[in-house]
């Protein structure tokens, strides 16, 4: 029966496909399709791991001391039994043979299905066996890590069609949509060369970093869809309406046809926008506007170039640091990554932001929604605070960035500064990094220094920032979060996360005005820059540099080409003075 789940729209467009449920804790398990000729081999991989686990358990059981509690031996019996469980084994075979899932994916998918059945059981003893199953699966996964995985093949699974398959796609290439409770930004990155055509999570706000990465995948996405991962079952047909923030589960043929039409309309619109790629972003009254790209990884520069970005306005370097089990990238690795981005932009400027770890961007897994027991990670040791707490780590990054600057135009941007003392420490460490490179005779290049304006305290003491930095970049995602005291990643307060709150607009307007008055370059790199509903207002406030994910650049350019910046100025003043600015946009 058709039903819908409402959430927050984060990435535009319509996606339709079969649900793949991925548990948060399993997001780091490899997900890829195997070549049809490899199914036997793949089943054998799981079998070998399962046999190894069984052998290990049997050995432990054999070696149990005579006086070991009886429960221990009984527990091992349960584990052995679970390993032989017919439903587990036949399910894994099904996912591998019929869907061409890789072994780990097949195992965790089948685990999720059985785990749900355990959850529904009346009997408490049986319900608790879920934990045993989890341990068993964990062990099999552990063993498989030691077994070589085949190379990632491209392509999609082919399987028997259902009615919706035929309606959707006559090539029978079945599209898949990812449904999860929560996914860390680092794990989202794994889906970058993804098989998925859309995704939805139960938690998260519009500017949570998971949503930002979703946007960078450029696939329709919905976050904050509360209980989606409970209501939707593996393999359900789901439409993800990334414009409205709605999921439609098990749609009827009429609904499918309706959305199929909407999807095609969206694709046509994209094709039309593509024609603007080489058109300079200039307003009707001749104001030139820079449209820059936000990137997470060096390879993203290809996408930026493809839409005609005039540079990278924000390289979120923290993505190089994530998901590495605490082993941070060294100077050479970072240097090569930054250099790759610089070379990828072919002479255009690249703004590399120093690491912004913390809050909803943990180094590793999202354990629960707080980090390392920090009471309130968004207000804790994050971004520059984290860097200044570990000077050797920070110096390593600074040297790498300075070295990359020898290969092109690099701007160095520092996140989350609020205090004069932090500015002084940062500048002194940059000097030290240069001196260290000098001492070793290593080549490096000049950089423009910039600060993010993303804490209200910074916006309110702009003079200080104007004195020390060559350019400023307004981070509205955090500026809104900290001005309104709304956790940007918390769907429960997402309705209060208001980019148009008069206080937020005032801080943005004043920052732009002061920079313009002093001839200092200022950019805006929060999600607001890519929101076409805000383009006219930002132009009216005097902004001439926008940095956003590449997928939004052409739509924003279209707004700019239609705008008269001079005329928008007076109107923007009115919006600023209004109690309800959103109503005027
Ligand atoms: C911002 O806060 O607006 C910003 C661009 O940085 P991030 O989203 O990475 O915190
Ligand atoms: Mg920020």
PDB file of C-alpha atoms in Angstrom, residues 61-223:
ATOM      1  CA  UNK A  61      34.504 -24.467  23.125  1.00  0.00           C
ATOM      2  CA  UNK A  62      36.952 -27.373  23.129  1.00  0.00           C
ATOM      3  CA  UNK A  63      39.441 -25.421  25.186  1.00  0.00           C
ATOM      4  CA  UNK A  64      36.921 -24.252  27.782  1.00  0.00           C
ATOM      5  CA  UNK A  65      38.115 -25.144  31.271  1.00  0.00           C
ATOM      6  CA  UNK A  66      36.062 -27.831  32.948  1.00  0.00           C
ATOM      7  CA  UNK A  67      34.760 -25.438  35.574  1.00  0.00           C
ATOM      8  CA  UNK A  68      33.677 -22.790  32.998  1.00  0.00           C
ATOM      9  CA  UNK A  69      30.084 -21.695  33.544  1.00  0.00           C
ATOM     10  CA  UNK A  70      27.607 -23.742  31.598  1.00  0.00           C
ATOM     11  CA  UNK A  71      26.099 -20.519  30.132  1.00  0.00           C
ATOM     12  CA  UNK A  72      29.299 -19.835  28.262  1.00  0.00           C
ATOM     13  CA  UNK A  73      29.235 -23.101  26.447  1.00  0.00           C
ATOM     14  CA  UNK A  74      25.506 -22.684  25.750  1.00  0.00           C
ATOM     15  CA  UNK A  75      26.183 -19.250  24.279  1.00  0.00           C
ATOM     16  CA  UNK A  76      28.821 -20.651  21.970  1.00  0.00           C
ATOM     17  CA  UNK A  77      26.310 -23.281  20.908  1.00  0.00           C
ATOM     18  CA  UNK A  78      23.869 -20.516  20.013  1.00  0.00           C
ATOM     19  CA  UNK A  79      26.547 -18.789  17.947  1.00  0.00           C
ATOM     20  CA  UNK A  80      27.344 -22.000  16.126  1.00  0.00           C
ATOM     21  CA  UNK A  81      23.670 -22.515  15.443  1.00  0.00           C
ATOM     22  CA  UNK A  82      23.250 -18.986  14.120  1.00  0.00           C
ATOM     23  CA  UNK A  83      26.185 -19.535  11.802  1.00  0.00           C
ATOM     24  CA  UNK A  84      24.340 -22.446  10.237  1.00  0.00           C
ATOM     25  CA  UNK A  85      21.027 -20.590  10.114  1.00  0.00           C
ATOM     26  CA  UNK A  86      19.319 -21.435   6.866  1.00  0.00           C
ATOM     27  CA  UNK A  87      17.678 -18.014   6.521  1.00  0.00           C
ATOM     28  CA  UNK A  88      21.013 -16.276   6.883  1.00  0.00           C
ATOM     29  CA  UNK A  89      22.717 -18.499   4.368  1.00  0.00           C
ATOM     30  CA  UNK A  90      19.983 -18.592   1.749  1.00  0.00           C
ATOM     31  CA  UNK A  91      19.473 -14.839   2.075  1.00  0.00           C
ATOM     32  CA  UNK A  92      23.148 -14.131   1.470  1.00  0.00           C
ATOM     33  CA  UNK A  93      23.102 -16.369  -1.583  1.00  0.00           C
ATOM     34  CA  UNK A  94      20.040 -14.555  -2.871  1.00  0.00           C
ATOM     35  CA  UNK A  95      21.595 -11.089  -2.584  1.00  0.00           C
ATOM     36  CA  UNK A  96      24.767 -12.248  -4.261  1.00  0.00           C
ATOM     37  CA  UNK A  97      23.219 -14.315  -7.036  1.00  0.00           C
ATOM     38  CA  UNK A  98      20.119 -12.318  -7.868  1.00  0.00           C
ATOM     39  CA  UNK A  99      21.322  -8.843  -7.042  1.00  0.00           C
ATOM     40  CA  UNK A 100      25.060  -9.128  -7.531  1.00  0.00           C
ATOM     41  CA  UNK A 101      25.766  -7.528  -4.147  1.00  0.00           C
ATOM     42  CA  UNK A 102      29.316  -8.009  -2.924  1.00  0.00           C
ATOM     43  CA  UNK A 103      29.665 -10.509  -0.066  1.00  0.00           C
ATOM     44  CA  UNK A 104      29.852  -7.989   2.791  1.00  0.00           C
ATOM     45  CA  UNK A 105      26.852  -6.088   1.509  1.00  0.00           C
ATOM     46  CA  UNK A 106      24.853  -9.307   1.083  1.00  0.00           C
ATOM     47  CA  UNK A 107      25.735 -10.412   4.606  1.00  0.00           C
ATOM     48  CA  UNK A 108      24.788  -7.131   6.278  1.00  0.00           C
ATOM     49  CA  UNK A 109      21.609  -6.812   4.219  1.00  0.00           C
ATOM     50  CA  UNK A 110      20.444 -10.233   5.316  1.00  0.00           C
ATOM     51  CA  UNK A 111      21.481  -9.469   8.880  1.00  0.00           C
ATOM     52  CA  UNK A 112      19.253  -6.361   8.864  1.00  0.00           C
ATOM     53  CA  UNK A 113      16.290  -8.416   7.686  1.00  0.00           C
ATOM     54  CA  UNK A 114      16.701 -11.076  10.359  1.00  0.00           C
ATOM     55  CA  UNK A 115      17.468  -8.471  13.028  1.00  0.00           C
ATOM     56  CA  UNK A 116      14.115  -6.839  12.343  1.00  0.00           C
ATOM     57  CA  UNK A 117      12.387 -10.141  12.787  1.00  0.00           C
ATOM     58  CA  UNK A 118      14.107 -10.543  16.146  1.00  0.00           C
ATOM     59  CA  UNK A 119      12.937  -7.047  17.127  1.00  0.00           C
ATOM     60  CA  UNK A 120       9.345  -8.065  16.466  1.00  0.00           C
ATOM     61  CA  UNK A 121       9.477 -11.170  18.613  1.00  0.00           C
ATOM     62  CA  UNK A 122       7.292 -11.400  21.703  1.00  0.00           C
ATOM     63  CA  UNK A 123       9.649 -13.674  23.573  1.00  0.00           C
ATOM     64  CA  UNK A 124      12.297 -11.617  25.356  1.00  0.00           C
ATOM     65  CA  UNK A 125      14.866 -14.425  25.279  1.00  0.00           C
ATOM     66  CA  UNK A 126      14.545 -14.715  21.508  1.00  0.00           C
ATOM     67  CA  UNK A 127      14.589 -10.937  21.071  1.00  0.00           C
ATOM     68  CA  UNK A 128      17.909 -10.847  22.816  1.00  0.00           C
ATOM     69  CA  UNK A 129      19.412 -13.308  20.345  1.00  0.00           C
ATOM     70  CA  UNK A 130      19.723 -10.370  17.974  1.00  0.00           C
ATOM     71  CA  UNK A 131      22.854  -9.324  19.842  1.00  0.00           C
ATOM     72  CA  UNK A 132      24.317 -12.804  19.291  1.00  0.00           C
ATOM     73  CA  UNK A 133      23.536 -12.652  15.606  1.00  0.00           C
ATOM     74  CA  UNK A 134      25.208  -9.276  15.435  1.00  0.00           C
ATOM     75  CA  UNK A 135      28.348 -10.676  17.047  1.00  0.00           C
ATOM     76  CA  UNK A 136      28.408 -13.561  14.635  1.00  0.00           C
ATOM     77  CA  UNK A 137      28.017 -11.237  11.637  1.00  0.00           C
ATOM     78  CA  UNK A 138      30.682  -8.949  13.036  1.00  0.00           C
ATOM     79  CA  UNK A 139      33.078 -11.913  13.222  1.00  0.00           C
ATOM     80  CA  UNK A 140      32.358 -13.021   9.694  1.00  0.00           C
ATOM     81  CA  UNK A 141      32.983  -9.471   8.487  1.00  0.00           C
ATOM     82  CA  UNK A 142      36.226  -9.441  10.429  1.00  0.00           C
ATOM     83  CA  UNK A 143      37.377 -12.615   8.748  1.00  0.00           C
ATOM     84  CA  UNK A 144      36.391 -11.317   5.346  1.00  0.00           C
ATOM     85  CA  UNK A 145      38.561  -8.273   5.814  1.00  0.00           C
ATOM     86  CA  UNK A 146      41.494 -10.618   5.665  1.00  0.00           C
ATOM     87  CA  UNK A 147      40.257 -12.179   2.437  1.00  0.00           C
ATOM     88  CA  UNK A 148      41.079 -10.301  -0.739  1.00  0.00           C
ATOM     89  CA  UNK A 149      38.115  -8.485  -2.288  1.00  0.00           C
ATOM     90  CA  UNK A 150      37.658  -8.416  -6.020  1.00  0.00           C
ATOM     91  CA  UNK A 151      38.244  -5.140  -7.836  1.00  0.00           C
ATOM     92  CA  UNK A 152      35.240  -2.828  -7.903  1.00  0.00           C
ATOM     93  CA  UNK A 153      33.380  -3.526 -11.084  1.00  0.00           C
ATOM     94  CA  UNK A 154      31.145  -0.915 -12.628  1.00  0.00           C
ATOM     95  CA  UNK A 155      27.575  -1.438 -13.684  1.00  0.00           C
ATOM     96  CA  UNK A 156      24.252  -2.291 -12.162  1.00  0.00           C
ATOM     97  CA  UNK A 157      22.526  -5.399 -10.992  1.00  0.00           C
ATOM     98  CA  UNK A 158      20.193  -7.164 -13.331  1.00  0.00           C
ATOM     99  CA  UNK A 159      17.323  -9.099 -11.934  1.00  0.00           C
ATOM    100  CA  UNK A 160      13.816 -10.221 -12.528  1.00  0.00           C
ATOM    101  CA  UNK A 161      11.516  -7.263 -13.166  1.00  0.00           C
ATOM    102  CA  UNK A 162       8.468  -6.318 -11.147  1.00  0.00           C
ATOM    103  CA  UNK A 163       5.637  -4.200 -12.484  1.00  0.00           C
ATOM    104  CA  UNK A 164       7.321  -0.982 -11.333  1.00  0.00           C
ATOM    105  CA  UNK A 165      10.575  -2.012 -12.986  1.00  0.00           C
ATOM    106  CA  UNK A 166       8.832  -2.193 -16.308  1.00  0.00           C
ATOM    107  CA  UNK A 167       7.170   1.153 -15.808  1.00  0.00           C
ATOM    108  CA  UNK A 168      10.369   2.807 -14.754  1.00  0.00           C
ATOM    109  CA  UNK A 169      13.061   1.561 -16.966  1.00  0.00           C
ATOM    110  CA  UNK A 170      12.806  -0.757 -19.875  1.00  0.00           C
ATOM    111  CA  UNK A 171      16.500  -1.602 -19.783  1.00  0.00           C
ATOM    112  CA  UNK A 172      15.787  -3.347 -16.474  1.00  0.00           C
ATOM    113  CA  UNK A 173      18.744  -1.673 -14.896  1.00  0.00           C
ATOM    114  CA  UNK A 174      17.202  -1.378 -11.467  1.00  0.00           C
ATOM    115  CA  UNK A 175      17.957   1.887  -9.739  1.00  0.00           C
ATOM    116  CA  UNK A 176      18.605   1.790  -5.996  1.00  0.00           C
ATOM    117  CA  UNK A 177      17.916   4.331  -3.301  1.00  0.00           C
ATOM    118  CA  UNK A 178      19.750   4.355   0.005  1.00  0.00           C
ATOM    119  CA  UNK A 179      17.726   4.518   3.220  1.00  0.00           C
ATOM    120  CA  UNK A 180      19.499   4.851   6.566  1.00  0.00           C
ATOM    121  CA  UNK A 181      18.905   6.065  10.072  1.00  0.00           C
ATOM    122  CA  UNK A 182      21.980   8.245  10.004  1.00  0.00           C
ATOM    123  CA  UNK A 183      25.188   8.309   8.038  1.00  0.00           C
ATOM    124  CA  UNK A 184      28.345  10.147   8.958  1.00  0.00           C
ATOM    125  CA  UNK A 185      29.737  12.594   6.391  1.00  0.00           C
ATOM    126  CA  UNK A 186      32.782  10.349   6.001  1.00  0.00           C
ATOM    127  CA  UNK A 187      30.637   7.336   5.198  1.00  0.00           C
ATOM    128  CA  UNK A 188      28.568   9.406   2.785  1.00  0.00           C
ATOM    129  CA  UNK A 189      31.753  10.000   0.850  1.00  0.00           C
ATOM    130  CA  UNK A 190      31.988   6.271   0.239  1.00  0.00           C
ATOM    131  CA  UNK A 191      28.830   6.582  -1.787  1.00  0.00           C
ATOM    132  CA  UNK A 192      30.399   9.162  -4.020  1.00  0.00           C
ATOM    133  CA  UNK A 193      31.030   6.941  -7.023  1.00  0.00           C
ATOM    134  CA  UNK A 194      27.754   5.606  -6.028  1.00  0.00           C
ATOM    135  CA  UNK A 195      25.297   3.161  -7.341  1.00  0.00           C
ATOM    136  CA  UNK A 196      22.510   4.976  -5.581  1.00  0.00           C
ATOM    137  CA  UNK A 197      20.206   7.344  -7.402  1.00  0.00           C
ATOM    138  CA  UNK A 198      18.807   8.945  -4.244  1.00  0.00           C
ATOM    139  CA  UNK A 199      18.988   8.753  -0.503  1.00  0.00           C
ATOM    140  CA  UNK A 200      17.114   9.475   2.700  1.00  0.00           C
ATOM    141  CA  UNK A 201      17.970   9.460   6.401  1.00  0.00           C
ATOM    142  CA  UNK A 202      15.862   9.580   9.543  1.00  0.00           C
ATOM    143  CA  UNK A 203      17.924  12.304  11.163  1.00  0.00           C
ATOM    144  CA  UNK A 204      19.781  15.425  10.137  1.00  0.00           C
ATOM    145  CA  UNK A 205      19.070  19.048   9.295  1.00  0.00           C
ATOM    146  CA  UNK A 206      19.284  20.794   5.939  1.00  0.00           C
ATOM    147  CA  UNK A 207      22.814  22.048   6.511  1.00  0.00           C
ATOM    148  CA  UNK A 208      24.110  19.068   8.460  1.00  0.00           C
ATOM    149  CA  UNK A 209      27.314  17.874   6.881  1.00  0.00           C
ATOM    150  CA  UNK A 210      25.690  14.650   5.808  1.00  0.00           C
ATOM    151  CA  UNK A 211      23.177  16.740   3.848  1.00  0.00           C
ATOM    152  CA  UNK A 212      25.995  18.819   2.386  1.00  0.00           C
ATOM    153  CA  UNK A 213      27.780  15.716   1.149  1.00  0.00           C
ATOM    154  CA  UNK A 214      24.486  14.416  -0.208  1.00  0.00           C
ATOM    155  CA  UNK A 215      24.155  17.622  -2.162  1.00  0.00           C
ATOM    156  CA  UNK A 216      27.658  17.140  -3.470  1.00  0.00           C
ATOM    157  CA  UNK A 217      26.657  13.695  -4.741  1.00  0.00           C
ATOM    158  CA  UNK A 218      24.102  15.587  -6.770  1.00  0.00           C
ATOM    159  CA  UNK A 219      21.344  13.064  -6.226  1.00  0.00           C
ATOM    160  CA  UNK A 220      17.871  13.751  -4.831  1.00  0.00           C
ATOM    161  CA  UNK A 221      17.975  13.467  -1.051  1.00  0.00           C
ATOM    162  CA  UNK A 222      15.784  13.898   1.991  1.00  0.00           C
ATOM    163  CA  UNK A 223      17.007  14.061   5.585  1.00  0.00           C
TER     164      UNK A 223
END
